[in-house]
Steps between C-alpha positions, in 0.01 A plus 500: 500500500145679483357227708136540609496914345491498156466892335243445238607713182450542136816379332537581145760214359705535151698182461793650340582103362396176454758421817376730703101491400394127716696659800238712715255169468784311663389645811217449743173502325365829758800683379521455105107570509567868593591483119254711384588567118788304346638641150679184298607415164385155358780324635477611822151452517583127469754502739273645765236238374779248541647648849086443658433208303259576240536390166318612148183380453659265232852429611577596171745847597455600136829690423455910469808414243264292283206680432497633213107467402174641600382200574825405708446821698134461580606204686755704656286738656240226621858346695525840652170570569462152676790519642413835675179354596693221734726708648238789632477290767823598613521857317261749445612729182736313267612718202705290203707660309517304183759715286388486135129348604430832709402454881216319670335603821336311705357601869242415751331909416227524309517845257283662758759462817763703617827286586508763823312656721482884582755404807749305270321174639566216230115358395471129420157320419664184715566657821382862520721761579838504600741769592768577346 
């Protein structure tokens, strides 16, 4: 039990599966928020959505398996990118990897930050700097 200490750290976190990706946000709210950048697939992106519940703008899930369109994946990446806009409450960096759609980032930096500091201190526009 870390009762009143709690080590705050910059945790890098790869769900490795859709089981395993809502897992981490299962926990106390002070410890899954030393999540700093999370790397899912689609899938897991909705389960972590799911796990914290947040849902698409829409409700709608549209099905990676379905889209075959431009059109179709427009609204795709406006579900991700609103998506990733709810849950930077909770995480900072989120990086999707969307197989044959290509990757979206998303983060809290602006192109003119550094993620770290000279000391290896993590930077974040919400609360300053942290160590690492």
């Amino acid at each position: 039990m870390l009762g009143k200490y709690l080590l705050l750290s910059t945790v890098f976190f790869e769900p490795t599966d859709m089981s395993m990706a809502g897992k981490p946000f299962d926990m106390r709210r002070e410890l899954y928020e030393q999540i700093k950048f999370i790397t899912p697939n689609l899938h897991e992106l909705y389960k972590i959505a799911d796990t914290l519940k947040i849902s698409p703008v829409d409700d709608s899930k549209l099905k990676v398996e379905n889209v075959k369109t431009v059109e179709e994946e427009k609204v795709l990446f406006r579900e991700i990118a609103e998506l990733c806009d709810k849950l930077h409450e909770h995480i900072d960096n989120i990086i999707v990897t969307g197989g044959r759609f290509g990757v979206f980032v998303q983060g809290h930096h602006d192109s003119e930050s550094a993620f770290f500091t000279n000391d290896m201190s993590y930077v974040t526009k919400r609360n300053g700097i942290k160590s690492c």
